[in-house]
Amino acid sequence: MIRQTLLASSKSTLRSTLIHQRGLSISAVRMAAGDTGGVRSGGEAAGDSFSKREKANEDYYVKQKEKEKLMALKEKLSQQRKHLDELDKHIDELTKDQGGEHN
């Protein structure tokens, strides 16, 4: 009797597990090549005009960002040079007042 109960419960559990697994296995998503929206790694699809335009736009964006960073660095460098010039003038004034150097 216990054996029959165990067998019946294990069969029903196995049956419900198989039904759930089967339900998932038949609901596979079907996509054609290139429908995933991922990066194309090569082949004939990598050379189409959309991919080329997209790459050109990305390259332009990166170039613009690098240009902005370079301009910011140049501005910071000019400010640092100006500050160093001011410090040099200050040092010269201090040394002239002390009479340590003959300028």
mmCIF file of C-alpha atoms in Angstrom:
data_model
loop_
_atom_site.group_PDB
_atom_site.id
_atom_site.type_symbol
_atom_site.label_atom_id
_atom_site.label_comp_id
_atom_site.label_asym_id
_atom_site.label_seq_id
_atom_site.Cartn_x
_atom_site.Cartn_y
_atom_site.Cartn_z
ATOM 1 C CA MET A 1 0.000 0.000 0.000
ATOM 2 C CA ILE A 2 2.767 2.405 0.863
ATOM 3 C CA ARG A 3 4.538 1.314 -2.296
ATOM 4 C CA GLN A 4 1.500 2.132 -4.412
ATOM 5 C CA THR A 5 1.128 5.522 -2.747
ATOM 6 C CA LEU A 6 4.789 6.381 -3.350
ATOM 7 C CA LEU A 7 4.606 5.254 -6.967
ATOM 8 C CA ALA A 8 1.433 7.243 -7.604
ATOM 9 C CA SER A 9 2.840 10.408 -6.024
ATOM 10 C CA SER A 10 6.160 10.068 -7.845
ATOM 11 C CA LYS A 11 4.332 9.540 -11.176
ATOM 12 C CA SER A 12 2.182 12.621 -10.668
ATOM 13 C CA THR A 13 5.225 14.676 -9.665
ATOM 14 C CA LEU A 14 7.162 13.409 -12.674
ATOM 15 C CA ARG A 15 4.214 14.069 -14.980
ATOM 16 C CA SER A 16 3.773 17.671 -13.711
ATOM 17 C CA THR A 17 7.516 18.281 -14.029
ATOM 18 C CA LEU A 18 7.526 17.038 -17.612
ATOM 19 C CA ILE A 19 4.531 19.202 -18.492
ATOM 20 C CA HIS A 20 6.259 22.292 -17.126
ATOM 21 C CA GLN A 21 9.496 21.480 -18.929
ATOM 22 C CA ARG A 22 7.703 20.755 -22.163
ATOM 23 C CA GLY A 23 5.842 24.038 -21.916
ATOM 24 C CA LEU A 24 9.126 25.897 -21.705
ATOM 25 C CA SER A 25 10.820 23.931 -24.443
ATOM 26 C CA ILE A 26 8.174 24.657 -27.070
ATOM 27 C CA SER A 27 8.085 28.367 -26.362
ATOM 28 C CA ALA A 28 11.464 29.059 -27.941
ATOM 29 C CA VAL A 29 11.949 32.469 -29.479
ATOM 30 C CA ARG A 30 12.638 32.327 -33.168
ATOM 31 C CA MET A 31 14.734 35.080 -34.690
ATOM 32 C CA ALA A 32 16.446 35.473 -37.967
ATOM 33 C CA ALA A 33 20.110 36.325 -38.228
ATOM 34 C CA GLY A 34 20.739 39.907 -37.202
ATOM 35 C CA ASP A 35 17.426 40.292 -35.344
ATOM 36 C CA THR A 36 19.088 40.243 -31.944
ATOM 37 C CA GLY A 37 20.385 43.787 -32.190
ATOM 38 C CA GLY A 38 23.829 42.681 -31.119
ATOM 39 C CA VAL A 39 27.169 43.688 -32.548
ATOM 40 C CA ARG A 40 27.904 42.060 -35.849
ATOM 41 C CA SER A 41 31.182 40.263 -35.745
ATOM 42 C CA GLY A 42 31.822 40.050 -39.445
ATOM 43 C CA GLY A 43 30.626 38.432 -42.594
ATOM 44 C CA GLU A 44 28.517 39.992 -45.295
ATOM 45 C CA ALA A 45 26.170 41.807 -42.889
ATOM 46 C CA ALA A 46 29.031 43.763 -41.302
ATOM 47 C CA GLY A 47 29.660 45.731 -44.472
ATOM 48 C CA ASP A 48 26.190 47.131 -45.033
ATOM 49 C CA SER A 49 25.617 50.870 -45.126
ATOM 50 C CA PHE A 50 23.890 51.030 -41.729
ATOM 51 C CA SER A 51 26.867 49.446 -39.981
ATOM 52 C CA LYS A 52 29.279 51.759 -41.752
ATOM 53 C CA ARG A 53 27.224 54.828 -40.863
ATOM 54 C CA GLU A 54 26.885 53.676 -37.268
ATOM 55 C CA LYS A 55 30.642 53.152 -36.979
ATOM 56 C CA ALA A 56 31.301 56.569 -38.530
ATOM 57 C CA ASN A 57 28.945 58.211 -36.016
ATOM 58 C CA GLU A 58 30.621 56.430 -33.122
ATOM 59 C CA ASP A 59 34.073 57.433 -34.366
ATOM 60 C CA TYR A 60 32.936 61.052 -34.744
ATOM 61 C CA TYR A 61 31.530 61.066 -31.207
ATOM 62 C CA VAL A 62 34.767 59.687 -29.758
ATOM 63 C CA LYS A 63 36.823 62.189 -31.733
ATOM 64 C CA GLN A 64 34.674 65.094 -30.487
ATOM 65 C CA LYS A 65 35.016 63.944 -26.862
ATOM 66 C CA GLU A 66 38.790 63.640 -27.243
ATOM 67 C CA LYS A 67 38.899 67.122 -28.779
ATOM 68 C CA GLU A 68 36.934 68.533 -25.827
ATOM 69 C CA LYS A 69 39.320 66.882 -23.374
ATOM 70 C CA LEU A 70 42.321 68.223 -25.261
ATOM 71 C CA MET A 71 40.911 71.759 -25.244
ATOM 72 C CA ALA A 72 40.285 71.511 -21.487
ATOM 73 C CA LEU A 73 43.854 70.327 -20.931
ATOM 74 C CA LYS A 74 45.228 73.182 -23.039
ATOM 75 C CA GLU A 75 43.208 75.690 -21.026
ATOM 76 C CA LYS A 76 44.430 74.214 -17.768
ATOM 77 C CA LEU A 77 48.021 74.290 -19.060
ATOM 78 C CA SER A 78 47.749 77.970 -19.981
ATOM 79 C CA GLN A 79 46.378 78.757 -16.511
ATOM 80 C CA GLN A 80 49.265 76.874 -14.926
ATOM 81 C CA ARG A 81 51.794 78.764 -17.077
ATOM 82 C CA LYS A 82 50.197 82.065 -16.076
ATOM 83 C CA HIS A 83 50.401 81.078 -12.420
ATOM 84 C CA LEU A 84 54.075 80.094 -12.783
ATOM 85 C CA ASP A 85 54.847 83.440 -14.439
ATOM 86 C CA GLU A 86 53.207 85.246 -11.537
ATOM 87 C CA LEU A 87 55.262 83.217 -9.080
ATOM 88 C CA ASP A 88 58.459 84.048 -11.000
ATOM 89 C CA LYS A 89 57.627 87.756 -10.840
ATOM 90 C CA HIS A 90 56.956 87.485 -7.129
ATOM 91 C CA ILE A 91 60.261 85.695 -6.548
ATOM 92 C CA ASP A 92 62.108 88.350 -8.585
ATOM 93 C CA GLU A 93 60.504 91.143 -6.533
ATOM 94 C CA LEU A 94 61.483 89.452 -3.275
ATOM 95 C CA THR A 95 65.082 88.921 -4.349
ATOM 96 C CA LYS A 96 65.404 92.532 -5.588
ATOM 97 C CA ASP A 97 64.154 93.871 -2.249
ATOM 98 C CA GLN A 98 66.653 91.765 -0.341
ATOM 99 C CA GLY A 99 69.544 92.794 -2.551
ATOM 100 C CA GLY A 100 70.802 89.219 -2.846
ATOM 101 C CA GLU A 101 71.200 89.326 -6.578
ATOM 102 C CA HIS A 102 72.390 92.128 -8.817
ATOM 103 C CA ASN A 103 69.635 92.443 -11.414
#
